[in-house]
PDB file of C-alpha atoms in Angstrom:
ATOM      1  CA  UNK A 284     -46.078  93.261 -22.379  1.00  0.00           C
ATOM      2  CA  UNK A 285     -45.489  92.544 -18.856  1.00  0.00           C
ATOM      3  CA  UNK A 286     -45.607  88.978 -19.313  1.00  0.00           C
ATOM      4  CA  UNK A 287     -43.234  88.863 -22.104  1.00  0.00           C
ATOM      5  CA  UNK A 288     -40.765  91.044 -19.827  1.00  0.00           C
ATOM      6  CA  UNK A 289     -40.984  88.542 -17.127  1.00  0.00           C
ATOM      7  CA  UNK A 290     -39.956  85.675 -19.532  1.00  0.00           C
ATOM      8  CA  UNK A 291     -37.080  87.906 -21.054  1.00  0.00           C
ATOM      9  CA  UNK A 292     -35.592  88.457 -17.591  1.00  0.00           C
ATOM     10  CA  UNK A 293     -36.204  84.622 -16.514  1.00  0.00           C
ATOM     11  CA  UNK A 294     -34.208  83.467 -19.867  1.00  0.00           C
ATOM     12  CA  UNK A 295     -31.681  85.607 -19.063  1.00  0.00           C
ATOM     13  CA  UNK A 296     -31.302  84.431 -15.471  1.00  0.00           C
ATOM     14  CA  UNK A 297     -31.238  81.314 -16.619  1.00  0.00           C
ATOM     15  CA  UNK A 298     -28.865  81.780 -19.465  1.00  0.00           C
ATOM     16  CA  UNK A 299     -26.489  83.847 -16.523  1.00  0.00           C
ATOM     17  CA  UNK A 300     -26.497  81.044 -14.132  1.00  0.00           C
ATOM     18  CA  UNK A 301     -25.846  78.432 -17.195  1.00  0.00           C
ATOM     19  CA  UNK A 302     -22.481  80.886 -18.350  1.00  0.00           C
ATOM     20  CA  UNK A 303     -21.473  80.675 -14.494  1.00  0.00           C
ATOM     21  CA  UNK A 304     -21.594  76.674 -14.302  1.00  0.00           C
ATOM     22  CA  UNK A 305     -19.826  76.491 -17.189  1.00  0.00           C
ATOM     23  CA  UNK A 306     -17.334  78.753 -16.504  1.00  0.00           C
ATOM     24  CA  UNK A 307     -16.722  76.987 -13.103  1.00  0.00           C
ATOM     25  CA  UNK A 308     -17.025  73.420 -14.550  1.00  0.00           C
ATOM     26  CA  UNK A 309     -13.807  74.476 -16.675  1.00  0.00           C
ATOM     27  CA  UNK A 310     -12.282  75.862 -14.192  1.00  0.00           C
ATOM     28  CA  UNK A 311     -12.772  72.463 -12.071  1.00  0.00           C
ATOM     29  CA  UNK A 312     -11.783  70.435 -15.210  1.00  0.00           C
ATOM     30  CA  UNK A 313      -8.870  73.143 -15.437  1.00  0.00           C
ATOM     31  CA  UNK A 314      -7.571  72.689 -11.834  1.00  0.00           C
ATOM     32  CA  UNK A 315      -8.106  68.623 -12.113  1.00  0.00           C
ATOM     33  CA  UNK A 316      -5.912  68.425 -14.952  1.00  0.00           C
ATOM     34  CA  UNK A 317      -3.191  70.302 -13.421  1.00  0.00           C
ATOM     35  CA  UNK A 318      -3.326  68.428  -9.948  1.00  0.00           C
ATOM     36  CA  UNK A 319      -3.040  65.347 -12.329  1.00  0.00           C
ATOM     37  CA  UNK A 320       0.084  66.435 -14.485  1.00  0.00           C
ATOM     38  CA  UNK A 321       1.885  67.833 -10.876  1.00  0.00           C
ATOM     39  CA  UNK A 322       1.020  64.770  -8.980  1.00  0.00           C
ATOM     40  CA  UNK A 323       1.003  61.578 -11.299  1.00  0.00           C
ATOM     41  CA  UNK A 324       5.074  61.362 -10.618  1.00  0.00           C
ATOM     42  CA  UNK A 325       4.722  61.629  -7.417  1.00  0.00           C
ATOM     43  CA  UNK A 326       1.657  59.318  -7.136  1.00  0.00           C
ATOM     44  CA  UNK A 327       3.262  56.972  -8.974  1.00  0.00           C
ATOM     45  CA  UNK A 328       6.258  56.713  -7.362  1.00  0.00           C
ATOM     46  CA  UNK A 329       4.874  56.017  -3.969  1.00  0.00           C
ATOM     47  CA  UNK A 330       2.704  53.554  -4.987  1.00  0.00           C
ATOM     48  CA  UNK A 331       5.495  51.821  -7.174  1.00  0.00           C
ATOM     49  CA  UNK A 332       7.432  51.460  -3.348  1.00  0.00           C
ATOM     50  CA  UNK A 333       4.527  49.120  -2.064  1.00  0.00           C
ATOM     51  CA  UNK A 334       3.832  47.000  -5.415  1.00  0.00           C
ATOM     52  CA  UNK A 335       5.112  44.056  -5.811  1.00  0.00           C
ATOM     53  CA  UNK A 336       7.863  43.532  -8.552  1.00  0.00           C
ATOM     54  CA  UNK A 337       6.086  42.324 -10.718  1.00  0.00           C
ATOM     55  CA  UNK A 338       3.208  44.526 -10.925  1.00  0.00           C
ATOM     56  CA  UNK A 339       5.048  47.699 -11.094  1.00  0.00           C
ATOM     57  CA  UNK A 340       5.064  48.007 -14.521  1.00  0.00           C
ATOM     58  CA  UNK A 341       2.308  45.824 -15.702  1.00  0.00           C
ATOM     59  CA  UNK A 342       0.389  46.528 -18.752  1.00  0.00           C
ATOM     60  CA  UNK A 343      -1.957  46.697 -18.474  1.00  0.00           C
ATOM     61  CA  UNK A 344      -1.474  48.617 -14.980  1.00  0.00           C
ATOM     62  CA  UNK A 345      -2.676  46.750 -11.816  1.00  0.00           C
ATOM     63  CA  UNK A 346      -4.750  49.174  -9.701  1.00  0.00           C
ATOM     64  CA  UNK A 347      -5.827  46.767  -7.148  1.00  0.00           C
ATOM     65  CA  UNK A 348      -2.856  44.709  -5.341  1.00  0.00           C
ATOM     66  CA  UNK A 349      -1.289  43.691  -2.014  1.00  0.00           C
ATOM     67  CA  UNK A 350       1.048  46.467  -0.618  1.00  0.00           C
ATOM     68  CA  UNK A 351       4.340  45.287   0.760  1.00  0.00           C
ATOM     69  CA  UNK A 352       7.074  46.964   2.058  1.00  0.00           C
ATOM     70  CA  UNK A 353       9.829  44.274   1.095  1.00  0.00           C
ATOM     71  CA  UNK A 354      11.296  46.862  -1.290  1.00  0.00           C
ATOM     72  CA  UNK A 355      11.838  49.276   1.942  1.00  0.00           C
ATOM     73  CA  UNK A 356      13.381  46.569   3.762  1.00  0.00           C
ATOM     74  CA  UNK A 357      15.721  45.520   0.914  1.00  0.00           C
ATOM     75  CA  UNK A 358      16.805  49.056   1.131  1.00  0.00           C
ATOM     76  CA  UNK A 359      17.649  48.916   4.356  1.00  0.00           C
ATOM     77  CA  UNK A 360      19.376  45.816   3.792  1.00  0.00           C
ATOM     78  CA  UNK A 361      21.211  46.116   0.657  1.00  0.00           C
ATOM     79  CA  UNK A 362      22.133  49.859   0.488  1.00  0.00           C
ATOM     80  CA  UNK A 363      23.051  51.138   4.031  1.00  0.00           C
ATOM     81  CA  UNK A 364      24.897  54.079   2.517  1.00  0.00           C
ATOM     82  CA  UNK A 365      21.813  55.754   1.313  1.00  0.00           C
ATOM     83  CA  UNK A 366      20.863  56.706   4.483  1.00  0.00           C
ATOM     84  CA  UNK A 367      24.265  57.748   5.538  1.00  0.00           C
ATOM     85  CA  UNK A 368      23.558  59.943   2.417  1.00  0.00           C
ATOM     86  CA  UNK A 369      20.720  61.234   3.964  1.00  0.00           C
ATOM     87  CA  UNK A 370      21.747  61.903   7.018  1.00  0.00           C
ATOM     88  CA  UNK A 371      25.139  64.009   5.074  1.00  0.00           C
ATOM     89  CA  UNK A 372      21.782  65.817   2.866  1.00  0.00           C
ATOM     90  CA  UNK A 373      20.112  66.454   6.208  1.00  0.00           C
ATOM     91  CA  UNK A 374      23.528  68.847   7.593  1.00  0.00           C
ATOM     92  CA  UNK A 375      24.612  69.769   4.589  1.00  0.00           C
ATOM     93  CA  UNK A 376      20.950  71.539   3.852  1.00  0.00           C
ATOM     94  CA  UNK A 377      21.186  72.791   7.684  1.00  0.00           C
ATOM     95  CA  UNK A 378      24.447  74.374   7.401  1.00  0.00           C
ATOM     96  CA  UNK A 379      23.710  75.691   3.900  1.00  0.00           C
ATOM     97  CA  UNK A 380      20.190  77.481   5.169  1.00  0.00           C
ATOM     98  CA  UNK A 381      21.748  79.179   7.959  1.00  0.00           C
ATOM     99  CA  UNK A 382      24.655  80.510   6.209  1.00  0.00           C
ATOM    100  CA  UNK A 383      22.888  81.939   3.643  1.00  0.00           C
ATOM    101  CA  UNK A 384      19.953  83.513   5.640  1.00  0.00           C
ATOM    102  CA  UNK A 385      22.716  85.200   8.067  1.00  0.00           C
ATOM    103  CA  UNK A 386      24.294  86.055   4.593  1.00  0.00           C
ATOM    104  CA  UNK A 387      21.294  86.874   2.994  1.00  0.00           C
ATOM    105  CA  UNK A 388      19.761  89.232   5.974  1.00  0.00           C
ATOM    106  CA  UNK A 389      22.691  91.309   6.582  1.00  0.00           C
ATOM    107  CA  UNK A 390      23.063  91.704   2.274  1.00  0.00           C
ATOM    108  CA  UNK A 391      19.611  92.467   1.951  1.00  0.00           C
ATOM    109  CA  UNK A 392      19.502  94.941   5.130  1.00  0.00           C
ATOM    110  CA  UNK A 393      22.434  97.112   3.178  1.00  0.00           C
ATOM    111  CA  UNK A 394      20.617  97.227  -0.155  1.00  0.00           C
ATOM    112  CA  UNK A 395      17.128  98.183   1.498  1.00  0.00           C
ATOM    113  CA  UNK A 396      18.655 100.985   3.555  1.00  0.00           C
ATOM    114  CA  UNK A 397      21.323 102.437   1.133  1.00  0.00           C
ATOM    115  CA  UNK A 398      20.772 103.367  -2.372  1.00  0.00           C
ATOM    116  CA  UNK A 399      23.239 104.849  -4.999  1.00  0.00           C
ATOM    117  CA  UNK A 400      24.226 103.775  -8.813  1.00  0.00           C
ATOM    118  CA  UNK A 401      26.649 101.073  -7.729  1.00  0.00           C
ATOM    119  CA  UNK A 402      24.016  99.716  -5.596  1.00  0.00           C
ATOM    120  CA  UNK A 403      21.702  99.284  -8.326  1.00  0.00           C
ATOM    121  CA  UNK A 404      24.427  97.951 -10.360  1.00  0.00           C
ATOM    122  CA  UNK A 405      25.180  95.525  -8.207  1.00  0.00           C
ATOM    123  CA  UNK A 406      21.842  94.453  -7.355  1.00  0.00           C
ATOM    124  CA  UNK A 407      21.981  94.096 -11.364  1.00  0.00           C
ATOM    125  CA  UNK A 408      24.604  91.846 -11.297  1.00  0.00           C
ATOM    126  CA  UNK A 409      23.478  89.803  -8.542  1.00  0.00           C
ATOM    127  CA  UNK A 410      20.208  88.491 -10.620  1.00  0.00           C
ATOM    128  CA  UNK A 411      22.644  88.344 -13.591  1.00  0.00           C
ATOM    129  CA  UNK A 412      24.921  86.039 -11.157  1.00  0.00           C
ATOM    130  CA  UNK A 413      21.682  83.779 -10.312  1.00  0.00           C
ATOM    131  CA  UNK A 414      20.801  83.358 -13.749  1.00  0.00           C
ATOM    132  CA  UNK A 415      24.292  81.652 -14.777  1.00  0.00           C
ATOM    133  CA  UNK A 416      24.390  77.886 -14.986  1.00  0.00           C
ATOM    134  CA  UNK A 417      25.570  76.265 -12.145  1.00  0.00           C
ATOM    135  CA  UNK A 418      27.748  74.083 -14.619  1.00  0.00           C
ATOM    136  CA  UNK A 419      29.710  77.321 -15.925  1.00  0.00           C
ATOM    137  CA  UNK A 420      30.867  78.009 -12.256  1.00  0.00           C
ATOM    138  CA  UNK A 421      31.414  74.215 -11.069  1.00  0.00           C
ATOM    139  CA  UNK A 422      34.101  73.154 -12.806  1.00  0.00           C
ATOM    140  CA  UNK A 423      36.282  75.952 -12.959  1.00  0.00           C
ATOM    141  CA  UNK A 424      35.980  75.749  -9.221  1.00  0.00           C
ATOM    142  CA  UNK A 425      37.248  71.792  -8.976  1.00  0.00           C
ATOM    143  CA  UNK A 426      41.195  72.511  -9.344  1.00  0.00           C
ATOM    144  CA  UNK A 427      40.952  75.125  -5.865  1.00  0.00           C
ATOM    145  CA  UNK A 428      38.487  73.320  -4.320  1.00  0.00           C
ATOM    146  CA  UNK A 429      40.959  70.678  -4.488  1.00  0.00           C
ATOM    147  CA  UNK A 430      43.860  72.937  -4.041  1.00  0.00           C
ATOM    148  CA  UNK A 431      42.639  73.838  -0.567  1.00  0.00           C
ATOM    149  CA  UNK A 432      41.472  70.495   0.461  1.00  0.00           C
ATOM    150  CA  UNK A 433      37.946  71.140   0.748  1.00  0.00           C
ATOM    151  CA  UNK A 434      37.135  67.964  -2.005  1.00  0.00           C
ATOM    152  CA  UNK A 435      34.641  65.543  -0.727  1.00  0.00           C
ATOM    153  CA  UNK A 436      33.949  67.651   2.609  1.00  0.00           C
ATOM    154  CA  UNK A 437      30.042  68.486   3.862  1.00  0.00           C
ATOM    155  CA  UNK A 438      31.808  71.905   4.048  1.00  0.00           C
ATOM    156  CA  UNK A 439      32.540  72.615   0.533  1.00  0.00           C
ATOM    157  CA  UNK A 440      28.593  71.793  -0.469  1.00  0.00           C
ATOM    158  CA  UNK A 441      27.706  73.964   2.718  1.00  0.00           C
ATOM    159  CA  UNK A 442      29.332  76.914   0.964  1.00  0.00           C
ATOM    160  CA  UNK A 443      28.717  76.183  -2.474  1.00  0.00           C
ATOM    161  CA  UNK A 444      24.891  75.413  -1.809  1.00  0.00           C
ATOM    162  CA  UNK A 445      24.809  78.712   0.641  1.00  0.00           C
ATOM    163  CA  UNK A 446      27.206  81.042  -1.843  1.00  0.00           C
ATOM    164  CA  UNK A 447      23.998  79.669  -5.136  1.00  0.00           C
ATOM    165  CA  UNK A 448      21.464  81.038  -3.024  1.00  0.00           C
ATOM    166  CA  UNK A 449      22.929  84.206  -1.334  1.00  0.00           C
ATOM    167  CA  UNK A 450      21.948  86.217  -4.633  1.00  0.00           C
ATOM    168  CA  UNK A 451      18.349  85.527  -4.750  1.00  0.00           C
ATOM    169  CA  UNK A 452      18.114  85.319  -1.042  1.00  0.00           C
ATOM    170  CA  UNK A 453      19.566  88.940  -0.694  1.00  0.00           C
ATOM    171  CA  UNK A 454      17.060  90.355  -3.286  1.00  0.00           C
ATOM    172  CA  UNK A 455      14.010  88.745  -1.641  1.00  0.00           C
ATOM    173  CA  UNK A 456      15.713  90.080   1.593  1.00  0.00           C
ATOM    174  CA  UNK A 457      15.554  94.026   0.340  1.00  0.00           C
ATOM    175  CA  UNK A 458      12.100  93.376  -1.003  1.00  0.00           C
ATOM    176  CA  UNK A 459      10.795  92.438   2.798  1.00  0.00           C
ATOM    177  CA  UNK A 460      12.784  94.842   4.399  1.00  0.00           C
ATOM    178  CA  UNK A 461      11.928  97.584   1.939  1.00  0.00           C
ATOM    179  CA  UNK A 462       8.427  97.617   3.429  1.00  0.00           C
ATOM    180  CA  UNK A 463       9.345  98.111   6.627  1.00  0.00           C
ATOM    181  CA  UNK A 464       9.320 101.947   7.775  1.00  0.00           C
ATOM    182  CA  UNK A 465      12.831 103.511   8.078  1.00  0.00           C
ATOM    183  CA  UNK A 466      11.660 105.795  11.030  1.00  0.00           C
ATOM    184  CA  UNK A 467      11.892 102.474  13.021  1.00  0.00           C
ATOM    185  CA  UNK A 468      15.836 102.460  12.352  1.00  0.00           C
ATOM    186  CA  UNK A 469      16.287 106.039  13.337  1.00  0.00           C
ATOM    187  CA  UNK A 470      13.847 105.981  16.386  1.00  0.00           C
ATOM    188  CA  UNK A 471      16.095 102.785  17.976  1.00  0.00           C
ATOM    189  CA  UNK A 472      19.256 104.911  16.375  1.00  0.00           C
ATOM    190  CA  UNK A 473      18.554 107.393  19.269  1.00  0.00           C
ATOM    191  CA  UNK A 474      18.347 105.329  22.232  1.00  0.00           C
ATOM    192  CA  UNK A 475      21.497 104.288  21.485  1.00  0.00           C
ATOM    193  CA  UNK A 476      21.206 101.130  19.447  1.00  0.00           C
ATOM    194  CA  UNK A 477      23.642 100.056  17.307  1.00  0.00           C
ATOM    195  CA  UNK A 478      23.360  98.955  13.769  1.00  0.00           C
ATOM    196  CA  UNK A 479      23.691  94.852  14.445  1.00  0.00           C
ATOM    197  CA  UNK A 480      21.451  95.646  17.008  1.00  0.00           C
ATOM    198  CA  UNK A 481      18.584  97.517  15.277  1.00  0.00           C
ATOM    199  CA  UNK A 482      18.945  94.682  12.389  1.00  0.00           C
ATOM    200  CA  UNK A 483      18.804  92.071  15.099  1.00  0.00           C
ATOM    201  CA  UNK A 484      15.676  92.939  17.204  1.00  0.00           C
ATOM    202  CA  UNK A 485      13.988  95.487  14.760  1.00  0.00           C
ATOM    203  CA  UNK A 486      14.518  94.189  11.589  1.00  0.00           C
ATOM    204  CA  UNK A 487      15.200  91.005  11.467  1.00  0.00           C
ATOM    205  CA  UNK A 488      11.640  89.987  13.779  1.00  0.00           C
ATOM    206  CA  UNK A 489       9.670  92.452  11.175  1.00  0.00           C
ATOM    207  CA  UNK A 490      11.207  90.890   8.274  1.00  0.00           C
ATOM    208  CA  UNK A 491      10.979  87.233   9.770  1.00  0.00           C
ATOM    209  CA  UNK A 492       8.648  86.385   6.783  1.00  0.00           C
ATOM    210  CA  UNK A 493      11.294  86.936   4.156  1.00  0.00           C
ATOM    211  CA  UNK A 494      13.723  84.692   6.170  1.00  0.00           C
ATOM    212  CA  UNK A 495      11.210  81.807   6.106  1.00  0.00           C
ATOM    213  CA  UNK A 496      10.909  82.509   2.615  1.00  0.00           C
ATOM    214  CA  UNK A 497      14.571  82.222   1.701  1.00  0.00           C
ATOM    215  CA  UNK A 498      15.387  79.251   3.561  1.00  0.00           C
ATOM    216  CA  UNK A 499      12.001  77.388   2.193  1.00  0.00           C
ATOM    217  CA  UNK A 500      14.127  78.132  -1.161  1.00  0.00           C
ATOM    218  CA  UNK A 501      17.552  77.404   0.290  1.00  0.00           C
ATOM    219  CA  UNK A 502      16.141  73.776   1.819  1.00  0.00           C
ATOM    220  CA  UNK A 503      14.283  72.515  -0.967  1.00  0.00           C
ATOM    221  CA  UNK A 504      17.510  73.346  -3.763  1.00  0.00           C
ATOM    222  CA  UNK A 505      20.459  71.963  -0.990  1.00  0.00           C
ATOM    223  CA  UNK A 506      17.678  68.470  -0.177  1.00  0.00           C
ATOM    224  CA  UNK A 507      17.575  67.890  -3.569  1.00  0.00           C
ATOM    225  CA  UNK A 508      20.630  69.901  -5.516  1.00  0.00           C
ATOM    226  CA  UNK A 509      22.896  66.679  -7.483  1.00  0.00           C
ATOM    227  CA  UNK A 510      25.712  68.600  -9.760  1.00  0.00           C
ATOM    228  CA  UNK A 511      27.755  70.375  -7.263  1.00  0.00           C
ATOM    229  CA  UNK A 512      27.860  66.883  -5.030  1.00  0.00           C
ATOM    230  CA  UNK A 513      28.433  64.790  -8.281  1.00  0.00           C
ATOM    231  CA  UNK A 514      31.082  66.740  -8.350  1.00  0.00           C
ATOM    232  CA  UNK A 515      32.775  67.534  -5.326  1.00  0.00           C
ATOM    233  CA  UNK A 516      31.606  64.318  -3.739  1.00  0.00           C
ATOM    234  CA  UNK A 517      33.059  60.781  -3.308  1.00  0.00           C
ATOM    235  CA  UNK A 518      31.977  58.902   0.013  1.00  0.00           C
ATOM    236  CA  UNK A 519      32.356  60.770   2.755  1.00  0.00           C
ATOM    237  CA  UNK A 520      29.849  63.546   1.638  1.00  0.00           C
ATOM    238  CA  UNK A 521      28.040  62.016  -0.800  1.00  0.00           C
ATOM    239  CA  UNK A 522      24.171  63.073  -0.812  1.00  0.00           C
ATOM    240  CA  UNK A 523      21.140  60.890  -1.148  1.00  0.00           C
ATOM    241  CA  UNK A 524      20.251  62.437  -4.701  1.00  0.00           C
ATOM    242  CA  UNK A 525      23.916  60.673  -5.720  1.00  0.00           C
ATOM    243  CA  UNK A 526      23.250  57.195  -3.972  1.00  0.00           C
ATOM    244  CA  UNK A 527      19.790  57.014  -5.807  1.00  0.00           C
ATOM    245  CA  UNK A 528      21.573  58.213  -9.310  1.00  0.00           C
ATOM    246  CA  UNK A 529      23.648  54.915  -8.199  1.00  0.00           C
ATOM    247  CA  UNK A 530      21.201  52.844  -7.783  1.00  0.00           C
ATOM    248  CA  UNK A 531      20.085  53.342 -11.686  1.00  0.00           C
ATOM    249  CA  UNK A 532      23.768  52.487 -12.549  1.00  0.00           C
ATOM    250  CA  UNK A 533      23.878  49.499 -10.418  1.00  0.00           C
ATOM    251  CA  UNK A 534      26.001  46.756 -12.454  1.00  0.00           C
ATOM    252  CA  UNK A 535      23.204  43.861 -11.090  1.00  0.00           C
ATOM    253  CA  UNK A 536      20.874  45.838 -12.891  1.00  0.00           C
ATOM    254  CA  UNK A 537      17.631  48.365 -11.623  1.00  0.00           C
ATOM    255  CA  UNK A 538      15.941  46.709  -9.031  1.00  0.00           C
ATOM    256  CA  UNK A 539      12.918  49.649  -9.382  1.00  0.00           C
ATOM    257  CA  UNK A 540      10.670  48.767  -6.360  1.00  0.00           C
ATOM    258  CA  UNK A 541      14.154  49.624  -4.247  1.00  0.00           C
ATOM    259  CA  UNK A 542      14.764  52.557  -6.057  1.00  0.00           C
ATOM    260  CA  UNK A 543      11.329  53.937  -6.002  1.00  0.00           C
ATOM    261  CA  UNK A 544      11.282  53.190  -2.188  1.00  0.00           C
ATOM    262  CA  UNK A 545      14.730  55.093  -1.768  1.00  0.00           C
ATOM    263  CA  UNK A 546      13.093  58.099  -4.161  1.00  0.00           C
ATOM    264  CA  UNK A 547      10.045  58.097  -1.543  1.00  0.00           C
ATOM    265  CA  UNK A 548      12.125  58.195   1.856  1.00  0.00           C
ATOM    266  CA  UNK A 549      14.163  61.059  -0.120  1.00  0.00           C
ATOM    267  CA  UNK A 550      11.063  62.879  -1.014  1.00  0.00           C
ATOM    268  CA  UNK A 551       8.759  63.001   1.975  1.00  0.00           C
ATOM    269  CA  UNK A 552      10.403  65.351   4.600  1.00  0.00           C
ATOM    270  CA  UNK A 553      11.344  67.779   1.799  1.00  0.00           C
ATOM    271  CA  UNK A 554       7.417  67.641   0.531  1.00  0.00           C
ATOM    272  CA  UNK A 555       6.232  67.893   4.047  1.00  0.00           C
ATOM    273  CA  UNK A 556       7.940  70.601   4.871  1.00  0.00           C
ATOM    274  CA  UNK A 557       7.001  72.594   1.492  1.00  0.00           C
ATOM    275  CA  UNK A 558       2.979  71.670   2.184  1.00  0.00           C
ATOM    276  CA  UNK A 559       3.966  72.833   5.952  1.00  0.00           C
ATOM    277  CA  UNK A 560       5.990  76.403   4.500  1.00  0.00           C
ATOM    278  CA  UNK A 561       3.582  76.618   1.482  1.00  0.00           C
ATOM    279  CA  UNK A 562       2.641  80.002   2.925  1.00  0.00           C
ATOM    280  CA  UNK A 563       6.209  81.629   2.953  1.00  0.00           C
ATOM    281  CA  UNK A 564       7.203  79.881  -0.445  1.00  0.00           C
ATOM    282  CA  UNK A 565       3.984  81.768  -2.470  1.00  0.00           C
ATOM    283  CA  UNK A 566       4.835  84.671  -0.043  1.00  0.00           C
ATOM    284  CA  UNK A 567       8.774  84.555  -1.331  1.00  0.00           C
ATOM    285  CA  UNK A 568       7.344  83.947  -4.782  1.00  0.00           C
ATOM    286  CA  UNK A 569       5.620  87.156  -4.758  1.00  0.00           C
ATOM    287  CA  UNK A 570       7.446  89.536  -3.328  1.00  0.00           C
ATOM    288  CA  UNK A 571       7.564  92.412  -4.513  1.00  0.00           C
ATOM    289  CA  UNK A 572       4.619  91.960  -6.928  1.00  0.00           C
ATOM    290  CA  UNK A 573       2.265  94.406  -4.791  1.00  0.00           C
ATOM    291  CA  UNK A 574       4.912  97.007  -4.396  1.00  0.00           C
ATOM    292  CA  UNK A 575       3.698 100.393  -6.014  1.00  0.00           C
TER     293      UNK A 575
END
């Protein structure tokens, strides 16, 4: 009897430790597949910017070839306003983030440390407000954008891009502020402090986390956001998303390995800085998910 115990327990052991592999070999499998679908455009695209013309889309595809980086300097050569564009991306995105994080901070403050019907009704509307198409909003906006001279201006794009974002940024704001303790405002209340002040170097410090959040959001829609500056855009403030949407348009024809090297330059500092910020972007992401 003992002996047939034994081998019951060791088959079961065994048949344990044989669920657990497979369960983690799909999970591996699982994970592999999904790295594969996120990353093949991405993949693809960079290694597209150092084939040579020829190979880029040769069937079937060449794995193995000799990277060049002609297609980087034709870019350089040939279309000099794309990274004028990028260097009207790189302030409009600056001046975008920092309008709506002072926006969003003071917004969010109010909500967190007032409450009331027409708060919550308000807070209602401001999801409802996100949810909205940007294309519903943009063009009845053209005729007083133009009206006040603002068309074809970084500042127009700075307010538009700032004024998209102030809605989520101000909920994500109350969520992180929510969670910190109100005896804090009261106890700098007393020594004198005044409101800008406690949400200055109380608040604001506490809640720094939820401002890295919002402008992780803020800098990755403005970097890469094409609509509004299709729209409002000519020369002077024209984006690197438009210049690329240009080159596909080009009357001489695609030349791919240029465009895919232009898609690249756009694409790294925006993906660095998400791999760098990936902390506050999952942290943004859940917010409020934990809250009891």
């Amino acid at each position: 009897m003992r002996t047939d115990a034994l081998r019951t327990d060791s088959w079961r052991t065994a048949s344990w430790r044989t669920e657990r592999w497979l369960i983690g070999l799909g999970k591996a499998v699982a994970v592999a597949a999904i790295l594969l679908w996120s990353l093949f455009p991405i993949l693809f695209i960079a290694v597209s910017s150092v084939k040579p013309g020829q190979d880029i889309f040769a069937v079937p595809p060449k794995w193995l070839f000799t990277p060049t980086l002609k297609h980087y300097v034709e870019l350089w050569r040939s279309w000099g306003v794309f990274f004028d564009a990028l260097l009207n991306s790189l302030l409009i995105t600056v001046g975008a983030t920092l309008l709506a994080i002072v926006a969003s901070t003071c917004a969010g403050y109010v909500y967190s440390r007032h409450s009331g019907r027409w708060f919550g009704a308000s807070i209602a509307g401001l999801i409802i407000v996100r949810l909205i198409p940007p294309i519903v909003v943009t063009l009845p906006l053209f005729p007083i954008v133009n009206a006040l001279g603002l068309n074809d201006t970084h500042l127009v794009l700075i307010l538009l891009y700032a004024t998209f974002f102030v809605s989520l940024g101000t909920v994500l704001m109350r969520t992180f502020m929510d969670q910190i303790p109100r005896e804090l405002d009261e106890a700098a209340a007393i020594d004198g402090a005044s409101r800008l002040t406690i949400l200055r170097k109380v608040i604001v410090p506490l809640a720094m986390p939820g401002v890295l959040a919002v402008a992780v959001f803020v800098i990755v829609f403005s970097w890469n956001e094409f609509l509004f500056a299709f729209v409002f855009t000519a020369t002077r403030a024209k984006t690197a998303p438009l210049v690329i949407s240009e080159m596909i348009g080009s009357i001489d024809g695609v030349d791919w390995g240029i465009l895919f090297a232009a898609s690249t330059v756009q694409l790294v500092p925006v993906l660095l800085f998400v791999v760098f910020m990936n902390r506050y972007l999952v942290a943004g992401l859940t917010a409020g998910s934990t809250k009891g």
